Short mmCIF file of C-alpha atoms in Angstrom, two decimals:
data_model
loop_
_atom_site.label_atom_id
_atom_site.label_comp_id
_atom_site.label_asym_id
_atom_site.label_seq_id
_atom_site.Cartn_x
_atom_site.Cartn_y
_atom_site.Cartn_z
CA UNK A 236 -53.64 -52.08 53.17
CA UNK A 237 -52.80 -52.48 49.37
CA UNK A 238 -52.54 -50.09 46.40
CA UNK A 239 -53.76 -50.60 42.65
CA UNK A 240 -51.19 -49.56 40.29
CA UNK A 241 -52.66 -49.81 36.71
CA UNK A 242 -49.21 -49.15 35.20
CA UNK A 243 -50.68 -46.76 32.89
CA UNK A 244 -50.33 -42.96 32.62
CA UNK A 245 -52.98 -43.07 35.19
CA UNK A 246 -51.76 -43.94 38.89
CA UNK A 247 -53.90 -43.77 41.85
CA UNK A 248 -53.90 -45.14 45.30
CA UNK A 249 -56.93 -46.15 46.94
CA UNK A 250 -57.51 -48.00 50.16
CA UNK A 251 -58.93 -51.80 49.46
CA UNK A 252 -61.64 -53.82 52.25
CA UNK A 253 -60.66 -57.42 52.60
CA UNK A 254 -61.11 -59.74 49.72
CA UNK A 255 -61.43 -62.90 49.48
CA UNK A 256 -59.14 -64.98 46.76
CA UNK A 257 -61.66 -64.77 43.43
CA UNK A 258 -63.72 -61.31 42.54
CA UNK A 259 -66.94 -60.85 40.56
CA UNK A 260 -66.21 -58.98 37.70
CA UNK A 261 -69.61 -56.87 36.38
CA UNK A 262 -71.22 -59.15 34.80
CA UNK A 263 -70.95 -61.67 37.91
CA UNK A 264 -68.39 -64.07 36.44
CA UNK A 265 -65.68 -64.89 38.70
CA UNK A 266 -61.90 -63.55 38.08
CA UNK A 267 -59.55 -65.77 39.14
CA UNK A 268 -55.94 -64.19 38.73
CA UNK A 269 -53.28 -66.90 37.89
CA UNK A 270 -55.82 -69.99 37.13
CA UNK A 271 -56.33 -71.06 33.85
CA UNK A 272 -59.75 -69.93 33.22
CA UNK A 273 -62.58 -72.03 32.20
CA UNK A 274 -64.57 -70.41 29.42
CA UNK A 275 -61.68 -67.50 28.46
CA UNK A 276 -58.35 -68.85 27.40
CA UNK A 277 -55.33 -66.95 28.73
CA UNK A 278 -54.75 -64.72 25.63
CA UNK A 279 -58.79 -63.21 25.80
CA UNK A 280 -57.84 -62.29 29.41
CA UNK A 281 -54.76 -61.13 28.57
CA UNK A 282 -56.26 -58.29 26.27
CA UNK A 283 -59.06 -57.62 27.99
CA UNK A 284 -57.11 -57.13 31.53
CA UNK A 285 -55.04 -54.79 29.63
CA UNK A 286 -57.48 -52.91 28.20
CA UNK A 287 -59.48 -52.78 31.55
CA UNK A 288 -58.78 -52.68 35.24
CA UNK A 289 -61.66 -52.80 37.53
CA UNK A 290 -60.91 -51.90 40.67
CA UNK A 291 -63.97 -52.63 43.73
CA UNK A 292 -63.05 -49.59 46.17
CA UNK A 293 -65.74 -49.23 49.39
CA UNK A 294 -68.86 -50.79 47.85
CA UNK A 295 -67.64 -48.52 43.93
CA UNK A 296 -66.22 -49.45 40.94
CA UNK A 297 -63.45 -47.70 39.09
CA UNK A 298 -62.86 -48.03 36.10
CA UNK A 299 -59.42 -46.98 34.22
CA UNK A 300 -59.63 -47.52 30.96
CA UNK A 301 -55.98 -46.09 29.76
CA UNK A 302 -55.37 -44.82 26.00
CA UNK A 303 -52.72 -47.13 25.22
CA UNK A 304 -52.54 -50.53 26.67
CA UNK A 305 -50.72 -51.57 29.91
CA UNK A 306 -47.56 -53.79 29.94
CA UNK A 307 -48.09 -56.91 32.39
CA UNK A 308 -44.90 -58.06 34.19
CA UNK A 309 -44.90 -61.04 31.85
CA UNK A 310 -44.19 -59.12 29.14
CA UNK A 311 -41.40 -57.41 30.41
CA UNK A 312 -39.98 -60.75 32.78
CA UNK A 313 -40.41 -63.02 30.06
CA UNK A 314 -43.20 -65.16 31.84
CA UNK A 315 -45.84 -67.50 30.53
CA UNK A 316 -48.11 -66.69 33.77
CA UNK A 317 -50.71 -63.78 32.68
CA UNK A 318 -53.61 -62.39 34.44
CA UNK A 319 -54.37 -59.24 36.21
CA UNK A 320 -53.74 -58.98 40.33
CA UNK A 321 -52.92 -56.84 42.90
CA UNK A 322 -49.39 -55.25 44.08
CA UNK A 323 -48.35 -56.34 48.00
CA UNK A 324 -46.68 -53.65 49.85
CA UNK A 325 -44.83 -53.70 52.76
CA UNK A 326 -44.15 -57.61 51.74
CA UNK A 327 -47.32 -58.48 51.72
CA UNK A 328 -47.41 -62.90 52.26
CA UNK A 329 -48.23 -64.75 49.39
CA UNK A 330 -51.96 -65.73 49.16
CA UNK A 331 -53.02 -68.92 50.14
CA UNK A 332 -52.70 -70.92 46.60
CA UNK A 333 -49.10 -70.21 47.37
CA UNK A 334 -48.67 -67.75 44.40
CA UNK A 335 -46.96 -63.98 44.94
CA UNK A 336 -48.88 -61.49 44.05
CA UNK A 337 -47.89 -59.77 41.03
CA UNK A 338 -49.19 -56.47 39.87
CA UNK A 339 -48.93 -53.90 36.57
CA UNK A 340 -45.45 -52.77 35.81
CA UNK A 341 -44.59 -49.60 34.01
CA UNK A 342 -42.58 -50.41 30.17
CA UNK A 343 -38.99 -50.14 30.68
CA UNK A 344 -37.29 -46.55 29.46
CA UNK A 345 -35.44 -47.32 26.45
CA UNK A 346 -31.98 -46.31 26.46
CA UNK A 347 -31.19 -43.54 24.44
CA UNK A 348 -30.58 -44.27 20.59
CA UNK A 349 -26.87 -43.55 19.16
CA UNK A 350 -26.77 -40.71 17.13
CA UNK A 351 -24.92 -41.66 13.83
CA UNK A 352 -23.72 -39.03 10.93
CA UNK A 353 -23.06 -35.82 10.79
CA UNK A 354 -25.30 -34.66 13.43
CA UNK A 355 -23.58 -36.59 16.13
CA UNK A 356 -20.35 -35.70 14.51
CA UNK A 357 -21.72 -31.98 14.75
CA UNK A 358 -22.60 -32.61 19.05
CA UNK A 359 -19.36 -34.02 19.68
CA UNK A 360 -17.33 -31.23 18.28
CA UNK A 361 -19.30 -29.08 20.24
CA UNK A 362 -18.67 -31.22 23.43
CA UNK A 363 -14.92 -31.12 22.48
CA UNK A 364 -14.94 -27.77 21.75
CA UNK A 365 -16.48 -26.87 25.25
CA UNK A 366 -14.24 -28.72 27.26
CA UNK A 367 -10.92 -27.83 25.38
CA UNK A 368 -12.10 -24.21 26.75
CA UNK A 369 -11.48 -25.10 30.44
CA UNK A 370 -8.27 -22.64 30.29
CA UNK A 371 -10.66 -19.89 28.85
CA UNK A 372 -13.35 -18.05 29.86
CA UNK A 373 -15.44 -15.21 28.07
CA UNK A 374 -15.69 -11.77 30.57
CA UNK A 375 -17.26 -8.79 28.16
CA UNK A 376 -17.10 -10.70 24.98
CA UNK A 377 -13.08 -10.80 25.47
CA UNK A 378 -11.48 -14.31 26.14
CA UNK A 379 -9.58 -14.52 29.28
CA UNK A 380 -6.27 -16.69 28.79
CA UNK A 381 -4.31 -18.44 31.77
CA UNK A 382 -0.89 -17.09 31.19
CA UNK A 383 2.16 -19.14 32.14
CA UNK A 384 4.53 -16.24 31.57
CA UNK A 385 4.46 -13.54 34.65
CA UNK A 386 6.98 -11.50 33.61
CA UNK A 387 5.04 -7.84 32.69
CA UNK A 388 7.82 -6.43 31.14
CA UNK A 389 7.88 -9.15 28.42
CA UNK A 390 4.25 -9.43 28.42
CA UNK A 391 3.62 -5.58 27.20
CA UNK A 392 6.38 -5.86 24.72
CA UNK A 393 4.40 -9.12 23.16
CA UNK A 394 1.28 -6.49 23.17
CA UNK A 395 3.08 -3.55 22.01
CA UNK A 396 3.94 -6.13 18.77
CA UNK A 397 0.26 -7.37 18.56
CA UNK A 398 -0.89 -3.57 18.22
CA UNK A 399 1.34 -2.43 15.97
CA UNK A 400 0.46 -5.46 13.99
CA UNK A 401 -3.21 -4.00 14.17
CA UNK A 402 -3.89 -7.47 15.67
CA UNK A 403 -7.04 -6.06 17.95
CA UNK A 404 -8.57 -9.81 18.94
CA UNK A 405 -5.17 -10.72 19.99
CA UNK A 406 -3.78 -7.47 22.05
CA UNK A 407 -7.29 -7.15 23.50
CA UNK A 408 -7.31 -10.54 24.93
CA UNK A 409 -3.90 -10.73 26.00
CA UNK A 410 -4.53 -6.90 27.48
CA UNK A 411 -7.78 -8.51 29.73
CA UNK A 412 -5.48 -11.52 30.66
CA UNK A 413 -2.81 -9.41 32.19
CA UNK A 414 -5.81 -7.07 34.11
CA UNK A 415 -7.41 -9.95 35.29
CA UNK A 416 -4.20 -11.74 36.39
CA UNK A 417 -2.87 -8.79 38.52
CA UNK A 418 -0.52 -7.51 35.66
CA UNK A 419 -0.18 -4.12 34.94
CA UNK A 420 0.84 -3.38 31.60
CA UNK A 421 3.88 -0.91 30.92
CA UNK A 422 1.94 2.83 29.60
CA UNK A 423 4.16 2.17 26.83
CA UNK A 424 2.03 -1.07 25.84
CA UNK A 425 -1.31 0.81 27.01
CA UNK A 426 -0.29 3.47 24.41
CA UNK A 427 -0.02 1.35 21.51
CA UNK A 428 -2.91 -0.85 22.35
CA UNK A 429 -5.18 2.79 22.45
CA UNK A 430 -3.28 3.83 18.90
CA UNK A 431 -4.18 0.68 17.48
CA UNK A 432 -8.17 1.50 18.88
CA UNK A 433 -7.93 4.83 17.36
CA UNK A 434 -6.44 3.87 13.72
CA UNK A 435 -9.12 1.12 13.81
CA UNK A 436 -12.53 3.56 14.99
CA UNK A 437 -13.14 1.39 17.65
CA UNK A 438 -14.29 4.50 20.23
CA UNK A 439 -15.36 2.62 23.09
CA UNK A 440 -12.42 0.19 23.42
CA UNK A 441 -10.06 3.56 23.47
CA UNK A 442 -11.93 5.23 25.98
CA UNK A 443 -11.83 1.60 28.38
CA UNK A 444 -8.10 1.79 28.05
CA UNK A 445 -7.65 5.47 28.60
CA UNK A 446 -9.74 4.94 31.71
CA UNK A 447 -7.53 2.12 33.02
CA UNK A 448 -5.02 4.08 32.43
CA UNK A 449 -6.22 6.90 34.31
CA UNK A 450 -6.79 5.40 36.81
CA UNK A 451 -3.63 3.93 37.30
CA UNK A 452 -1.97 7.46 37.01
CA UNK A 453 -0.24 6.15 33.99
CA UNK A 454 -1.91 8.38 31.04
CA UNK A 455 1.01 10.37 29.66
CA UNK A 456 0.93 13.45 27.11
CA UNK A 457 1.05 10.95 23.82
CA UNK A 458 -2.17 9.07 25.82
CA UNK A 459 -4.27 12.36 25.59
CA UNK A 460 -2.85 13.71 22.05
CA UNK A 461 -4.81 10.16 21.17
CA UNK A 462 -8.18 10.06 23.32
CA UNK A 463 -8.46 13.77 22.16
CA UNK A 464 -8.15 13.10 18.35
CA UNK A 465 -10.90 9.80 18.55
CA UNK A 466 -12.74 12.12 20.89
CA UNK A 467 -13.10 14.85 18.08
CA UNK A 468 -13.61 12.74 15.45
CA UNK A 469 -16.69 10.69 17.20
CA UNK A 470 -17.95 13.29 18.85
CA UNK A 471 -16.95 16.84 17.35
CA UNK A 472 -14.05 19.14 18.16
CA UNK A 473 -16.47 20.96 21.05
CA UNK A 474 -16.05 17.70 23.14
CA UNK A 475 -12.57 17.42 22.16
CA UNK A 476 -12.00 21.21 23.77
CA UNK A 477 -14.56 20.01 26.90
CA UNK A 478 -11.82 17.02 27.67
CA UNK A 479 -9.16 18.86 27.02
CA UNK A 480 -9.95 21.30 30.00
CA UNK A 481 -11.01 18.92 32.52
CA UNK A 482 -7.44 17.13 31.72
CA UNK A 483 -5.74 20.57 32.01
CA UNK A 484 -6.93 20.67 35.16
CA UNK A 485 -6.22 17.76 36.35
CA UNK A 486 -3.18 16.48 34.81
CA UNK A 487 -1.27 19.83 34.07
CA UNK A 488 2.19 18.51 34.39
CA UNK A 489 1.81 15.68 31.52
CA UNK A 490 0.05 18.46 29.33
CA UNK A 491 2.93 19.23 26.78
CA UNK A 492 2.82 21.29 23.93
CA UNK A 493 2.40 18.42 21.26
CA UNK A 494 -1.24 17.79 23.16
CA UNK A 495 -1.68 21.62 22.95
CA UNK A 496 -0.82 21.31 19.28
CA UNK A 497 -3.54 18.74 19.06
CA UNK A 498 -6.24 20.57 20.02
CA UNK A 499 -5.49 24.11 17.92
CA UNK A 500 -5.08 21.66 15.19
CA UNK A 501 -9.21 20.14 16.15
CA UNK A 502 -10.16 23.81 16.36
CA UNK A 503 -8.50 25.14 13.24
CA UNK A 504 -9.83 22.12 11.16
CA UNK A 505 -13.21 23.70 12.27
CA UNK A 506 -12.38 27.17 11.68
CA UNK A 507 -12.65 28.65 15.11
CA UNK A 508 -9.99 31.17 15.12
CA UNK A 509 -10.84 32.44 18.93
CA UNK A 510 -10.48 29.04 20.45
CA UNK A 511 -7.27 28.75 18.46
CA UNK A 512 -6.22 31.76 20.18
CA UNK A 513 -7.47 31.09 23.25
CA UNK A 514 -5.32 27.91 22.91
CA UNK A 515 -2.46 30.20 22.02
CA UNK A 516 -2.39 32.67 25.16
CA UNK A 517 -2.77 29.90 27.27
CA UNK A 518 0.42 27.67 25.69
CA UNK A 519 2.10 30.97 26.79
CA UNK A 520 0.73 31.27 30.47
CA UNK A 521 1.95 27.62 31.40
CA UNK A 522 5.52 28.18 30.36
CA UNK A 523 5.77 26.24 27.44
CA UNK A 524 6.82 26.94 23.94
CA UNK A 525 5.83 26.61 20.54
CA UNK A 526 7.35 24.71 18.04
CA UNK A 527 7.36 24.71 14.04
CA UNK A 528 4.21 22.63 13.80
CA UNK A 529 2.41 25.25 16.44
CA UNK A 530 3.32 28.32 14.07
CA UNK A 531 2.01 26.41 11.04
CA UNK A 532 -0.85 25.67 12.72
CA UNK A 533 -1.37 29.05 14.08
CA UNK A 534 -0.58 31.26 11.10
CA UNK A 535 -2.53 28.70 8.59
CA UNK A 536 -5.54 28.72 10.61
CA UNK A 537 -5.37 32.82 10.78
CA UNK A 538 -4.83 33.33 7.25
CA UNK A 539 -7.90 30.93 6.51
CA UNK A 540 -9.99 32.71 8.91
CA UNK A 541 -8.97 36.42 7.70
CA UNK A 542 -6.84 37.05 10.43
CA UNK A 543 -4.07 38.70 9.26
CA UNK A 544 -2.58 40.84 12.34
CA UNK A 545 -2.84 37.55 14.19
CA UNK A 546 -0.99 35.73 11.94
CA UNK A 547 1.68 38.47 11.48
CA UNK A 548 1.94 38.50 15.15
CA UNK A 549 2.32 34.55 15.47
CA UNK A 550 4.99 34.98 12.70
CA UNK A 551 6.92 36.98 14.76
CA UNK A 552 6.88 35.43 17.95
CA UNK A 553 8.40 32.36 15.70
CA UNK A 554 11.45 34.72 14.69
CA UNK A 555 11.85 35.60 18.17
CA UNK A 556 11.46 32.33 19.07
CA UNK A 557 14.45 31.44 17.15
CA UNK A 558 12.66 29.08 14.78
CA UNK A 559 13.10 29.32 10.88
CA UNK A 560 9.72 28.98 9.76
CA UNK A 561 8.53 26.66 7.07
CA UNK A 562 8.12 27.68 3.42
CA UNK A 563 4.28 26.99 3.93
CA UNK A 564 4.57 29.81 6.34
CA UNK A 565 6.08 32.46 4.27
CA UNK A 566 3.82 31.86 1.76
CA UNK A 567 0.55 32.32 3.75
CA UNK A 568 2.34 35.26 5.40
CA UNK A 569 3.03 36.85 1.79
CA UNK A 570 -0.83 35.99 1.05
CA UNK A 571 -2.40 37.59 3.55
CA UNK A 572 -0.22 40.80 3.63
CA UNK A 573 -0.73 41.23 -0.23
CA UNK A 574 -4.80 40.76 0.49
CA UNK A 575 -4.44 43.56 3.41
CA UNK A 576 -2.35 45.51 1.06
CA UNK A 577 0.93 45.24 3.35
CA UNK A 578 3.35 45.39 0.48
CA UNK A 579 6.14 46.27 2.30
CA UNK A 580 5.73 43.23 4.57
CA UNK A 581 5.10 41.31 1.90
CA UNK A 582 8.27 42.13 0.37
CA UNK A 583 10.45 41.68 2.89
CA UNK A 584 9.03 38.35 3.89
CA UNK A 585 9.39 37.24 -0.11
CA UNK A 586 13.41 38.31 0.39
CA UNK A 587 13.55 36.63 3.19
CA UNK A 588 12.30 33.26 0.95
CA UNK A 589 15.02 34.09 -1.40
CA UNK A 590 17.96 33.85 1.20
CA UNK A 591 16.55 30.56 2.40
CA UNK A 592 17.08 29.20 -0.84
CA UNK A 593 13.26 28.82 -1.33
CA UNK A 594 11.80 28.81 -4.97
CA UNK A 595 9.32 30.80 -5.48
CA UNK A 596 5.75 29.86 -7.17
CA UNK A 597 4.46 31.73 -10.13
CA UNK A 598 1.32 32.08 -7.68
CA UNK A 599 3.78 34.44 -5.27
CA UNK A 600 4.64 36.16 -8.06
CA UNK A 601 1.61 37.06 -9.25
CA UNK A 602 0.66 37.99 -5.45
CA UNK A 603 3.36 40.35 -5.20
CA UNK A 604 2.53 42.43 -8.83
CA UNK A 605 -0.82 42.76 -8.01
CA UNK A 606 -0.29 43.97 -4.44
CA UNK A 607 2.70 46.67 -5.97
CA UNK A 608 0.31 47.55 -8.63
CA UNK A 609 -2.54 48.39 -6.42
CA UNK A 610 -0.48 50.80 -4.25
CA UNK A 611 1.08 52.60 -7.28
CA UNK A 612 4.56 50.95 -7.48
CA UNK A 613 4.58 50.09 -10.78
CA UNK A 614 8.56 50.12 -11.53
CA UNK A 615 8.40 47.08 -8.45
CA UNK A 616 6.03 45.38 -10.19
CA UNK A 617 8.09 45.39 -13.81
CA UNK A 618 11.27 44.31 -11.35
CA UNK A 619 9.37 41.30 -9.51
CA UNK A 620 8.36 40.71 -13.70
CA UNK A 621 11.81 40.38 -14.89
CA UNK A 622 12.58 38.14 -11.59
CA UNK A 623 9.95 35.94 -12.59
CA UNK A 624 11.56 35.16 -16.48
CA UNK A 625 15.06 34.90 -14.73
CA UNK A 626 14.10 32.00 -12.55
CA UNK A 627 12.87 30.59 -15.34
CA UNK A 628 8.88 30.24 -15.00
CA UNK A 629 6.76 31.78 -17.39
CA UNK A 630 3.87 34.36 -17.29
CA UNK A 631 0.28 34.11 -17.19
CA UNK A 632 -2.77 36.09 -18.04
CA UNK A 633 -2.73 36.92 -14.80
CA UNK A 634 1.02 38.29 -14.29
CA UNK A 635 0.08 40.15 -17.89
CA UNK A 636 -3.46 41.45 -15.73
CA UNK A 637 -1.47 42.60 -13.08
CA UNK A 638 1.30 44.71 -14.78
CA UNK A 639 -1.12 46.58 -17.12
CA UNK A 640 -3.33 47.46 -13.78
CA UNK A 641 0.13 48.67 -12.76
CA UNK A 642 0.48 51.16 -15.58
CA UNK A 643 -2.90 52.04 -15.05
CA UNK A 644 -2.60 53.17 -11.78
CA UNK A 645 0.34 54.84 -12.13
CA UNK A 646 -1.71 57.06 -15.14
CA UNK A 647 0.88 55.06 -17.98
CA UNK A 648 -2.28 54.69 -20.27
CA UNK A 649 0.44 54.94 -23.64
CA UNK A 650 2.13 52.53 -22.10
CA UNK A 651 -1.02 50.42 -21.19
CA UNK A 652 -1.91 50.29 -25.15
CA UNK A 653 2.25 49.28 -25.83
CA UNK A 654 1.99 46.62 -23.61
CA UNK A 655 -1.40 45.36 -24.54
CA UNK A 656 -0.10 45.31 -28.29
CA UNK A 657 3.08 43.22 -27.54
CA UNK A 658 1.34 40.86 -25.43
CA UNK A 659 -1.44 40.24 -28.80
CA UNK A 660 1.69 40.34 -30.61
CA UNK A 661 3.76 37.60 -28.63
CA UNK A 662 0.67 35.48 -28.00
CA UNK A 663 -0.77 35.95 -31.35
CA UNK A 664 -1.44 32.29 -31.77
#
């Protein structure tokens, strides 16, 4: 049994019959393997053997003829002895001349070339790169870090610093580190690290740590005041007010007023009064209290809306309350009861300014002039006038608009044409 091997990119196996030590090639000439040759030097057959293998297979010939030329063993040994022959197997004995047989050997694989220059400067970075990354891995497009230090109380304060620093790559990393290490973050550090997602607009990355949190009952009123905020600003104050329910119902006890505040302030921004006072009832019905910033809020968003009674009636509560209200109060208070034509109101509120040591605007003023003038009180309106030059602002066209209406009303029409003269008169220029 023996195999023909032409050492080309064409191998094939085929079974031999016995031959005896010389072969006819196809033109009858003998072929005689490792003699000398008489008629062909060595070289000739040399070429032509490695150009052409002919192979007698059961009576056939086969022929491969291979695109590039075959390597002998010589080649590669470093032999003088060429000539074509056939490969023993299973260690085949030498033939009888006492030469080994000696068949077609595949070209050696070069080794591979050494890359000079930048490019191989380029792949070995790379390679150094990789394996100085053994203590890292990437989970979510966040690097996970092997951390040395277990304490989680000194942990969260080193990612309550990174947030505040607005250092996101840094407190995110160090926040997946601790998760995936078994360390829970204080809800101190969790809170920071979702402030820091909300000042930067980075929505999703809030709502992952507001679920962790949540999860780990550790979401505390300041938690939702934030998710509710990003919440309303992504995806409008009507999801804001969704959220906010399902967390009333489920977390009432961490629902404080400041989150409650939060909310009136999404739905007064968007000028739904009724939510606002839906908001407003309900602050009452859980036994909690309002503070200043819930009475601005209130009583700004009713005025804006045209809501007068209910703003009155959220003043009120404030005074009953025992909070002072704000000067931004008293002066939406003063405007809305001088647009219903609530004088009286009006007035007493505008004392009450006075006693707080407040300064009043030339716009409250004028407010207050017009609102006497319309209902008649014209000697009111001349007294809130001379108030106005004592504290030492100056009137306008419309203080001078609002006093003659005053005289009007009041059926002064010589006194109209007086005024009217001394104002062309004083303003002449």
């Amino acid at each position: 049994m023996a195999a023909v091997w032409s050492g080309c990119s064409t191998s094939f196996s085929q079974e031999l019959p016995p031959h005896p030590r010389g072969r006819r090639g196809g033109d009858g000439a003998r072929i005689h393997p490792w003699s000398g040759g008489a008629g062909r030097d060595a070289t000739t057959r040399h070429a032509e053997a490695a150009r052409t293998v002919v192979v007698f297979a059961r009576g056939r010939v086969r022929v491969c003829r291979a695109a590039a030329p075959c390597v002998l063993e010589p080649d590669v040994a470093g032999k003088e002895e060429v000539g074509v022959a056939v490969w023993g197997m299973d260690d085949e004995p030498p033939v009888a001349d006492g030469h080994r047989r000696h068949g077609l050997r595949r070209r050696p694989v070069r080794p591979a070339a050494v890359e000079e220059g930048p490019v191989a400067a380029a792949r070995s970075a790379a390679s150094a790169s990789a394996s100085a990354a053994g203590s890292k891995s990437e989970v979510g497009g966040s690097r996970l870090h092997f951390l040395e230090e277990r304490d989680e109380e000194m942990l969260s304060r080193r990612l309550i610093k990174l947030s505040q620093s607005n250092k996101v790559r840094s407190a995110t990393e160090l926040f997946d580190s601790m998760r995936a290490s078994g360390l829970q973050p204080s809800a101190h550090a969790c809170n920071s690290l979702l402030a820091c997602f909300v000042r930067r607009g980075s929505f999703a990355d809030a709502m992952k740590v507001f679920e962790f949190m949540k999860g780990k009952g550790m979401a505390t009123g300041h938690s939702y005041t934030l998710i509710l905020k990003a919440v309303a600003t992504t995806e409008g104050y009507f999801a804001a007010l969704k959220m906010f329910d399902e967390i009333e119902e489920s977390d009432k006890k961490n629902v404080d007023v400041i989150v409650y505040n939060t909310v009136i302030s999404v739905c007064g921004r968007a000028k739904d009064w009724r939510q606002v006072e839906r908001l407003w009832r309900r602050l009452g019905e859980n036994s909690l209290s309002g503070t200043l910033m819930t009475y601005d809020l209130l009583v700004s968003t009713f005025v804006q809306c045209g809501q007068s009674e209910l703003a009155v009636d959220a003043y009120q509560e404030m005074f009953k309350s025992g909070i002072d209200p704000s000067e931004d109060i008293l002066k939406a208070i003063i405007a809305s009861c001088t647009k219903e034509g609530k004088w009286e109101f009006a007035l007493t509120t505008f004392r009450r300014m006075l006693s707080a040591g407040m300064k009043p605007s030339i716009i409250v003023f004028n407010s207050i002039i017009n609102s006497l003038g319309k209902a008649g009180e014209d000697e009111l309106a001349f007294r809130m006038y001379h108030l106005l030059t004592s504290s030492g602002l100056k009137p306008d066209q419309y203080t001078w608009s609002a006093l003659l209406s005053a005289l009007y009303r009041s059926g002064r029409c010589w006194d109209v044409l007086d005024l009217f003269q001394g104002i062309k008169t004083k303003h002449s220029a």
